[in-house]
Amino acid sequence: MQEVIVGVVGLGNVGLGALQILAENADQIALKLGFRLQVKVVCSRAPENKALPPELGGVMRTRDWRDVVTHPEVDIVAELVGGTGAARGIIDAAIENRKSVVTANKELMALCGAEIWDRAISAGINLAMEASVAGGIPIHAVLREGISGDRITGIYGILNGTCNYILTEIESRAAEFSAVLAEAQRRGYAEADPSADVDGHDARSKLAILAALAFGERITPSDIFTEGIRRISPVDFQYAATLDHTIRLIAAARQTPSGLILSVRPALIPKSTILASVRGAYNAVWVRGRYGEDTFYYGQGAGSRPTGVAVVSDLMRVAREIRNGSPERVSPFAHERLGEYQPIPVTLQNRAFYLRFRVVDRPGIIAALSRILAAKNISLDAVVQLPSESKSNLPFVITTERSSERDVREALGEMSGLDFLVEPPLALPIETAL
Amino acid sequence: MQEVIVGVVGLGNVGLGALQILAENADQIALKLGFRLQVKVVCSRAPENKALPPELGGVMRTRDWRDVVTHPEVDIVAELVGGTGAARGIIDAAIENRKSVVTANKELMALCGAEIWDRAISAGINLAMEASVAGGIPIHAVLREGISGDRITGIYGILNGTCNYILTEIESRAAEFSAVLAEAQRRGYAEADPSADVDGHDARSKLAILAALAFGERITPSDIFTEGIRRISPVDFQYAATLDHTIRLIAAARQTPSGLILSVRPALIPKSTILASVRGAYNAVWVRGRYGEDTFYYGQGAGSRPTGVAVVSDLMRVAREIRNGSPERVSPFAHERLGEYQPIPVTLQNRAFYLRFRVVDRPGIIAALSRILAAKNISLDAVVQLPSESKSNLPFVITTERSSERDVREALGEMSGLDFLVEPPLALPIETAL
């Protein structure tokens, strides 16, 4: 049976991983498909620097992505360049040339997924983006196929491996954020410019895509409240532990009667929840459905070969669809906003909060703080203070009952004037849904 | 756009759950598909006893499944009868009438999945069986689509919710198996005849299907070594805990250099593994791939609505395929055995074992037992004895280094003559792969 022809643009870790799998696992892939996947052209910046697996056979090498998207034999273009620059042009050109597209590009799909999907449908080609979220976890297949009959009410993800690695290191070694980050950078677990990871932007792009798939809604990164992990310190894990909780960067999309609340932020989660067992660079997604109840998915969040599996699995699915003559007909991103899934600001939600203060020790501090909270009708749940040497930088924690996030933020704003505060208070929601 | 017509045979919990979802979630399903799913005929034993959700509109009720499989408008038949009796006839007749089929029937698909799939392919229809394994966990979509590019090397599942509930109750309440089973039966968590569950036959059928999907191999229940949980008692959890392990009924398919080892049996698993956090009636599947490494899937193993989600998601996938004019072309069950996936007997594997004895206390017992083990070149790892009142029924445990299971069984056989043994020794493998 005739093969389906693949062209690859971008030969970074993911591209190399995918090509290695296509080469080594070719026979089993052909057994599953009933035909072979053949790579015929690969575009990379410096072809002379990177050899391809010999099992791939004769592959045309090029520096110009136009050679791939215009190659007469190519059926599927794998866009593995990433970013929002050249990638958009590559995908648009591929679609114009009626090539199907497999992409690992979270940033681009988060920003323009709906438009790209619409163009793919009108061009009558196929599109797949499994590798764009949570590398080795097949969460797209789960949401689009496996539980597509359910009505999703919430998603809670650990979607950035770098942040999860840093947080679990702070937790296990009681090391400060800056020290752990520096070591992660030395070991290559974190970028030289870490902000995309540690400030939550990477997880935000992934959540935008997952929420779109789960709710059939146009979600863009700007709909998502985003806060990073730079302020999390060992004392926060110590205090969280006294409350039987730990801290993770949680990407959450939850349905409420008034709309969707979307956030990427560090949160306290119960030690008993399975999400708390996710350590190091792993990713996980907890999905809550009205009918299927809770399901949980866990795996490598990144890495050449796990993400390569996602790309290859997408190539197989798209190749099958091409063979079946069944182009994309329905976008996973809905074309109008359904009221119940309208994103609303996090300030409209009621949550229990963990408030961590660092103060110059003196009498009357609790009184001053609790007066401000009381004025906003914020009820205290507990005041916790662990033994500490320092009188000049004394940490302690107040937890609140469920309160409006708007009120909590206003209260924290009013505290900014208090001269006994060494730094602004840290406020983390306490995740009670898990 | 014209709808796709569904006929349902069987109105038990799963059938009712699926119909409820089809009724309540019809609009979102139509949004995702681009057309509507319409139920036109439902077959059940006593239609007068079970009302259908009114939102379904006019549905023909019948006692005769032939009315469903021959209904001129029906595109997809959902076989929700279960078992290997009538179900086979229903599926065969549906295929003869060129209806696509969605089934939740693990027993039938485990026994005759390959044949049924071949018939579906030659008839040019579509077939889906997500609901046949691990109710709410979309493990079929994961294996067939999500990680289809990977090369699976091992599967470790908790696939029977009744057994997992019983084991976690024995663990948490230190209650005996028989007492916990009786209570589970009173509460309806276990059948009046519990053997399909507690003797491992249900999990065996599910593993046969998962292994077939994962390895593209014809696996039948007879290929799977199966042992139930009747002999597990609170002392086993106490001893397992001293080794930082717990006990679960593990359905495992692992690739070895000489072939596939398939088993359903209680095993010691480390408390640190995420599988150990699976409690109560939940199911979970741990998948290990050569490229994607470890992924883990968790959810409700049964229940009207979670399993209903699997049925409805299958109906959506099959309806999409029908619309796309793309019938099944490749069976998930391979048509020849690939050498590396040839099932081989568990006796050929080397494992560390937990051996629990109950003896009449007297001198020389350890000497007698270790002599027999030594004669088979089985090295002891540890001898553990917790304080006990009883001299006439004294439990203690020997753990072994990795040893041939054949040798261990022969050694246990030779022990049968020993008059100080109150009952035959209990041997559980210690799962080191997780």
PDB file of C-alpha atoms in Angstrom, chain A residues 1 20-21 24-25 27-29 31-35 130 136-138 141-152 213-216 272 274 277-279 282 286 290-300 305-306 309-310 312-314 316-317 320-321 323-327 329-331 334-336 338 340-341, chain B residues 1 17 20-21 24-25 27-29 31-34 130 136-138 141-152 213-216 272 274 277-279 282 286 290-300 305-306 309-310 312-314 316-317 320-321 323-327 329-331 334-336 338 340-341:
ATOM      1  CA  MET A   1       0.000   0.000   0.000  1.00  0.00           C
ATOM      2  CA  GLN A  20      14.339   8.742  15.662  1.00  0.00           C
ATOM      3  CA  ILE A  21      10.972   7.147  16.494  1.00  0.00           C
ATOM      4  CA  GLU A  24      13.334   2.876  14.711  1.00  0.00           C
ATOM      5  CA  ASN A  25       9.615   2.110  15.077  1.00  0.00           C
ATOM      6  CA  ASP A  27       7.579  -1.427  11.137  1.00  0.00           C
ATOM      7  CA  GLN A  28       5.208  -1.287  14.094  1.00  0.00           C
ATOM      8  CA  ILE A  29       3.869   2.051  12.858  1.00  0.00           C
ATOM      9  CA  LEU A  31       1.533  -2.516  11.120  1.00  0.00           C
ATOM     10  CA  LYS A  32      -0.817  -0.183  13.007  1.00  0.00           C
ATOM     11  CA  LEU A  33      -1.564   2.027   9.984  1.00  0.00           C
ATOM     12  CA  GLY A  34      -1.630  -0.515   7.197  1.00  0.00           C
ATOM     13  CA  PHE A  35       0.828   1.657   5.252  1.00  0.00           C
ATOM     14  CA  GLU A 130      -1.004  16.881  20.588  1.00  0.00           C
ATOM     15  CA  GLY A 136       4.203  12.787  26.756  1.00  0.00           C
ATOM     16  CA  ILE A 137       0.610  12.954  28.050  1.00  0.00           C
ATOM     17  CA  PRO A 138      -1.913  12.333  25.247  1.00  0.00           C
ATOM     18  CA  ALA A 141      -6.623  12.504  22.321  1.00  0.00           C
ATOM     19  CA  VAL A 142      -8.330  12.185  25.704  1.00  0.00           C
ATOM     20  CA  LEU A 143     -10.322  15.402  25.371  1.00  0.00           C
ATOM     21  CA  ARG A 144     -11.102  15.168  21.641  1.00  0.00           C
ATOM     22  CA  GLU A 145     -11.824  11.431  21.523  1.00  0.00           C
ATOM     23  CA  GLY A 146     -11.616   9.489  24.755  1.00  0.00           C
ATOM     24  CA  ILE A 147     -14.021  11.481  26.926  1.00  0.00           C
ATOM     25  CA  SER A 148     -15.549  13.700  24.252  1.00  0.00           C
ATOM     26  CA  GLY A 149     -19.032  12.641  25.376  1.00  0.00           C
ATOM     27  CA  ASP A 150     -18.548  14.074  28.840  1.00  0.00           C
ATOM     28  CA  ARG A 151     -19.297  17.630  29.894  1.00  0.00           C
ATOM     29  CA  ILE A 152     -16.086  18.970  31.407  1.00  0.00           C
ATOM     30  CA  LEU A 213     -10.458  21.698  23.753  1.00  0.00           C
ATOM     31  CA  ALA A 214     -12.303  20.915  26.977  1.00  0.00           C
ATOM     32  CA  PHE A 215     -14.982  23.577  26.752  1.00  0.00           C
ATOM     33  CA  GLY A 216     -15.135  24.076  22.985  1.00  0.00           C
ATOM     34  CA  SER A 272      -3.654  13.584  49.962  1.00  0.00           C
ATOM     35  CA  ILE A 274      -2.877  12.520  43.627  1.00  0.00           C
ATOM     36  CA  SER A 277       2.427  13.112  44.155  1.00  0.00           C
ATOM     37  CA  VAL A 278       3.591  14.758  40.909  1.00  0.00           C
ATOM     38  CA  ARG A 279       7.266  15.567  41.464  1.00  0.00           C
ATOM     39  CA  TYR A 282       6.594  15.493  35.347  1.00  0.00           C
ATOM     40  CA  TRP A 286      -6.785  16.316  36.447  1.00  0.00           C
ATOM     41  CA  ARG A 290     -20.219  16.032  34.989  1.00  0.00           C
ATOM     42  CA  TYR A 291     -20.716  12.387  33.978  1.00  0.00           C
ATOM     43  CA  GLY A 292     -17.303  10.716  34.041  1.00  0.00           C
ATOM     44  CA  GLU A 293     -16.341  12.318  37.354  1.00  0.00           C
ATOM     45  CA  ASP A 294     -12.593  12.561  37.968  1.00  0.00           C
ATOM     46  CA  THR A 295      -9.899  11.275  35.642  1.00  0.00           C
ATOM     47  CA  PHE A 296      -6.182  11.896  35.981  1.00  0.00           C
ATOM     48  CA  TYR A 297      -3.351  11.804  33.431  1.00  0.00           C
ATOM     49  CA  TYR A 298       0.358  11.811  34.202  1.00  0.00           C
ATOM     50  CA  GLY A 299       3.592  11.641  32.231  1.00  0.00           C
ATOM     51  CA  GLN A 300       6.742  13.348  31.005  1.00  0.00           C
ATOM     52  CA  ARG A 305      11.376  11.344  22.869  1.00  0.00           C
ATOM     53  CA  PRO A 306       8.165  11.753  24.921  1.00  0.00           C
ATOM     54  CA  VAL A 309       5.819  10.270  20.579  1.00  0.00           C
ATOM     55  CA  ALA A 310       3.119  12.955  20.534  1.00  0.00           C
ATOM     56  CA  VAL A 312       4.538  10.742  15.648  1.00  0.00           C
ATOM     57  CA  SER A 313       1.122   9.746  17.029  1.00  0.00           C
ATOM     58  CA  ASP A 314      -0.322  12.907  15.452  1.00  0.00           C
ATOM     59  CA  MET A 316      -0.222   8.611  12.305  1.00  0.00           C
ATOM     60  CA  ARG A 317      -3.669  10.010  13.032  1.00  0.00           C
ATOM     61  CA  ARG A 320      -4.994   7.789   8.597  1.00  0.00           C
ATOM     62  CA  GLU A 321      -7.407  10.673   8.017  1.00  0.00           C
ATOM     63  CA  ARG A 323      -5.984   7.956   3.631  1.00  0.00           C
ATOM     64  CA  ASN A 324      -9.641   7.938   4.630  1.00  0.00           C
ATOM     65  CA  GLY A 325     -10.207  11.149   2.722  1.00  0.00           C
ATOM     66  CA  SER A 326     -11.601  12.784   5.840  1.00  0.00           C
ATOM     67  CA  PRO A 327     -10.295  16.329   6.363  1.00  0.00           C
ATOM     68  CA  ARG A 329     -14.734  19.276   9.545  1.00  0.00           C
ATOM     69  CA  VAL A 330     -15.232  20.760  13.016  1.00  0.00           C
ATOM     70  CA  SER A 331     -12.886  23.061  14.900  1.00  0.00           C
ATOM     71  CA  ALA A 334     -16.051  26.865  19.152  1.00  0.00           C
ATOM     72  CA  HIS A 335     -17.061  29.739  16.925  1.00  0.00           C
ATOM     73  CA  GLU A 336     -19.236  31.553  19.363  1.00  0.00           C
ATOM     74  CA  LEU A 338     -21.488  29.812  24.946  1.00  0.00           C
ATOM     75  CA  GLU A 340     -21.803  29.323  30.556  1.00  0.00           C
ATOM     76  CA  TYR A 341     -18.180  29.130  29.354  1.00  0.00           C
TER      77      TYR A 341
ATOM     78  CA  MET B   1     -26.712  18.557   8.786  1.00  0.00           C
ATOM     79  CA  GLY B  17     -26.110   6.104  31.762  1.00  0.00           C
ATOM     80  CA  GLN B  20     -28.948   9.997  29.979  1.00  0.00           C
ATOM     81  CA  ILE B  21     -25.757  11.593  28.624  1.00  0.00           C
ATOM     82  CA  GLU B  24     -28.734  15.867  28.563  1.00  0.00           C
ATOM     83  CA  ASN B  25     -25.527  16.623  26.633  1.00  0.00           C
ATOM     84  CA  ASP B  27     -26.239  20.115  22.224  1.00  0.00           C
ATOM     85  CA  GLN B  28     -22.570  20.000  23.187  1.00  0.00           C
ATOM     86  CA  ILE B  29     -22.231  16.641  21.426  1.00  0.00           C
ATOM     87  CA  LEU B  31     -21.394  21.184  18.591  1.00  0.00           C
ATOM     88  CA  LYS B  32     -18.381  18.867  18.732  1.00  0.00           C
ATOM     89  CA  LEU B  33     -19.587  16.632  15.882  1.00  0.00           C
ATOM     90  CA  GLY B  34     -21.191  19.140  13.589  1.00  0.00           C
ATOM     91  CA  GLU B 130     -13.678   1.868  24.850  1.00  0.00           C
ATOM     92  CA  GLY B 136     -14.189   6.048  32.884  1.00  0.00           C
ATOM     93  CA  ILE B 137     -10.542   5.877  31.766  1.00  0.00           C
ATOM     94  CA  PRO B 138     -10.176   6.462  28.013  1.00  0.00           C
ATOM     95  CA  ALA B 141      -8.134   6.265  22.845  1.00  0.00           C
ATOM     96  CA  VAL B 142      -4.761   6.602  24.549  1.00  0.00           C
ATOM     97  CA  LEU B 143      -3.346   3.370  23.122  1.00  0.00           C
ATOM     98  CA  ARG B 144      -4.949   3.566  19.669  1.00  0.00           C
ATOM     99  CA  GLU B 145      -4.449   7.309  19.104  1.00  0.00           C
ATOM    100  CA  GLY B 146      -2.690   9.267  21.819  1.00  0.00           C
ATOM    101  CA  ILE B 147       0.537   7.289  22.135  1.00  0.00           C
ATOM    102  CA  SER B 148       0.176   5.051  19.092  1.00  0.00           C
ATOM    103  CA  GLY B 149       3.645   6.101  17.902  1.00  0.00           C
ATOM    104  CA  ASP B 150       5.319   4.697  20.983  1.00  0.00           C
ATOM    105  CA  ARG B 151       6.553   1.140  21.418  1.00  0.00           C
ATOM    106  CA  ILE B 152       4.887  -0.173  24.556  1.00  0.00           C
ATOM    107  CA  LEU B 213      -4.189  -2.943  21.794  1.00  0.00           C
ATOM    108  CA  ALA B 214      -0.783  -2.148  23.272  1.00  0.00           C
ATOM    109  CA  PHE B 215       1.234  -4.814  21.516  1.00  0.00           C
ATOM    110  CA  GLY B 216      -0.868  -5.336  18.394  1.00  0.00           C
ATOM    111  CA  SER B 272       6.000   5.389  46.801  1.00  0.00           C
ATOM    112  CA  ILE B 274       1.568   6.417  42.172  1.00  0.00           C
ATOM    113  CA  SER B 277      -2.360   5.824  45.789  1.00  0.00           C
ATOM    114  CA  VAL B 278      -5.235   4.158  43.900  1.00  0.00           C
ATOM    115  CA  ARG B 279      -7.857   3.361  46.541  1.00  0.00           C
ATOM    116  CA  TYR B 282     -10.969   3.403  41.227  1.00  0.00           C
ATOM    117  CA  TRP B 286       0.422   2.527  34.127  1.00  0.00           C
ATOM    118  CA  ARG B 290      10.347   2.775  24.946  1.00  0.00           C
ATOM    119  CA  TYR B 291      10.127   6.411  23.802  1.00  0.00           C
ATOM    120  CA  GLY B 292       7.416   8.106  25.870  1.00  0.00           C
ATOM    121  CA  GLU B 293       8.614   6.529  29.112  1.00  0.00           C
ATOM    122  CA  ASP B 294       5.977   6.295  31.845  1.00  0.00           C
ATOM    123  CA  THR B 295       2.422   7.569  31.575  1.00  0.00           C
ATOM    124  CA  PHE B 296      -0.357   6.958  34.074  1.00  0.00           C
ATOM    125  CA  TYR B 297      -4.144   7.045  33.719  1.00  0.00           C
ATOM    126  CA  TYR B 298      -6.664   7.054  36.560  1.00  0.00           C
ATOM    127  CA  GLY B 299     -10.431   7.218  36.897  1.00  0.00           C
ATOM    128  CA  GLN B 300     -13.684   5.505  37.808  1.00  0.00           C
ATOM    129  CA  ARG B 305     -22.265   7.466  34.032  1.00  0.00           C
ATOM    130  CA  PRO B 306     -18.476   7.057  33.760  1.00  0.00           C
ATOM    131  CA  VAL B 309     -19.195   8.500  28.861  1.00  0.00           C
ATOM    132  CA  ALA B 310     -17.037   5.813  27.235  1.00  0.00           C
ATOM    133  CA  VAL B 312     -21.099   7.982  24.141  1.00  0.00           C
ATOM    134  CA  SER B 313     -17.536   8.976  23.211  1.00  0.00           C
ATOM    135  CA  ASP B 314     -17.305   5.808  21.114  1.00  0.00           C
ATOM    136  CA  MET B 316     -19.276  10.072  18.617  1.00  0.00           C
ATOM    137  CA  ARG B 317     -16.061   8.675  17.140  1.00  0.00           C
ATOM    138  CA  ARG B 320     -17.653  10.837  12.767  1.00  0.00           C
ATOM    139  CA  GLU B 321     -16.055   7.949  10.873  1.00  0.00           C
ATOM    140  CA  ARG B 323     -19.818  10.638   8.185  1.00  0.00           C
ATOM    141  CA  ASN B 324     -16.278  10.659   6.814  1.00  0.00           C
ATOM    142  CA  GLY B 325     -16.938   7.424   4.963  1.00  0.00           C
ATOM    143  CA  SER B 326     -13.962   5.795   6.655  1.00  0.00           C
ATOM    144  CA  PRO B 327     -14.709   2.264   7.882  1.00  0.00           C
ATOM    145  CA  ARG B 329      -9.239  -0.675   7.834  1.00  0.00           C
ATOM    146  CA  VAL B 330      -6.756  -2.134  10.320  1.00  0.00           C
ATOM    147  CA  SER B 331      -7.501  -4.427  13.240  1.00  0.00           C
ATOM    148  CA  ALA B 334      -2.412  -8.181  14.794  1.00  0.00           C
ATOM    149  CA  HIS B 335      -2.931 -11.065  12.457  1.00  0.00           C
ATOM    150  CA  GLU B 336       0.279 -12.919  13.128  1.00  0.00           C
ATOM    151  CA  LEU B 338       5.424 -11.103  16.244  1.00  0.00           C
ATOM    152  CA  GLU B 340       8.988 -10.540  20.573  1.00  0.00           C
ATOM    153  CA  TYR B 341       5.369 -10.378  21.749  1.00  0.00           C
TER     154      TYR B 341
END
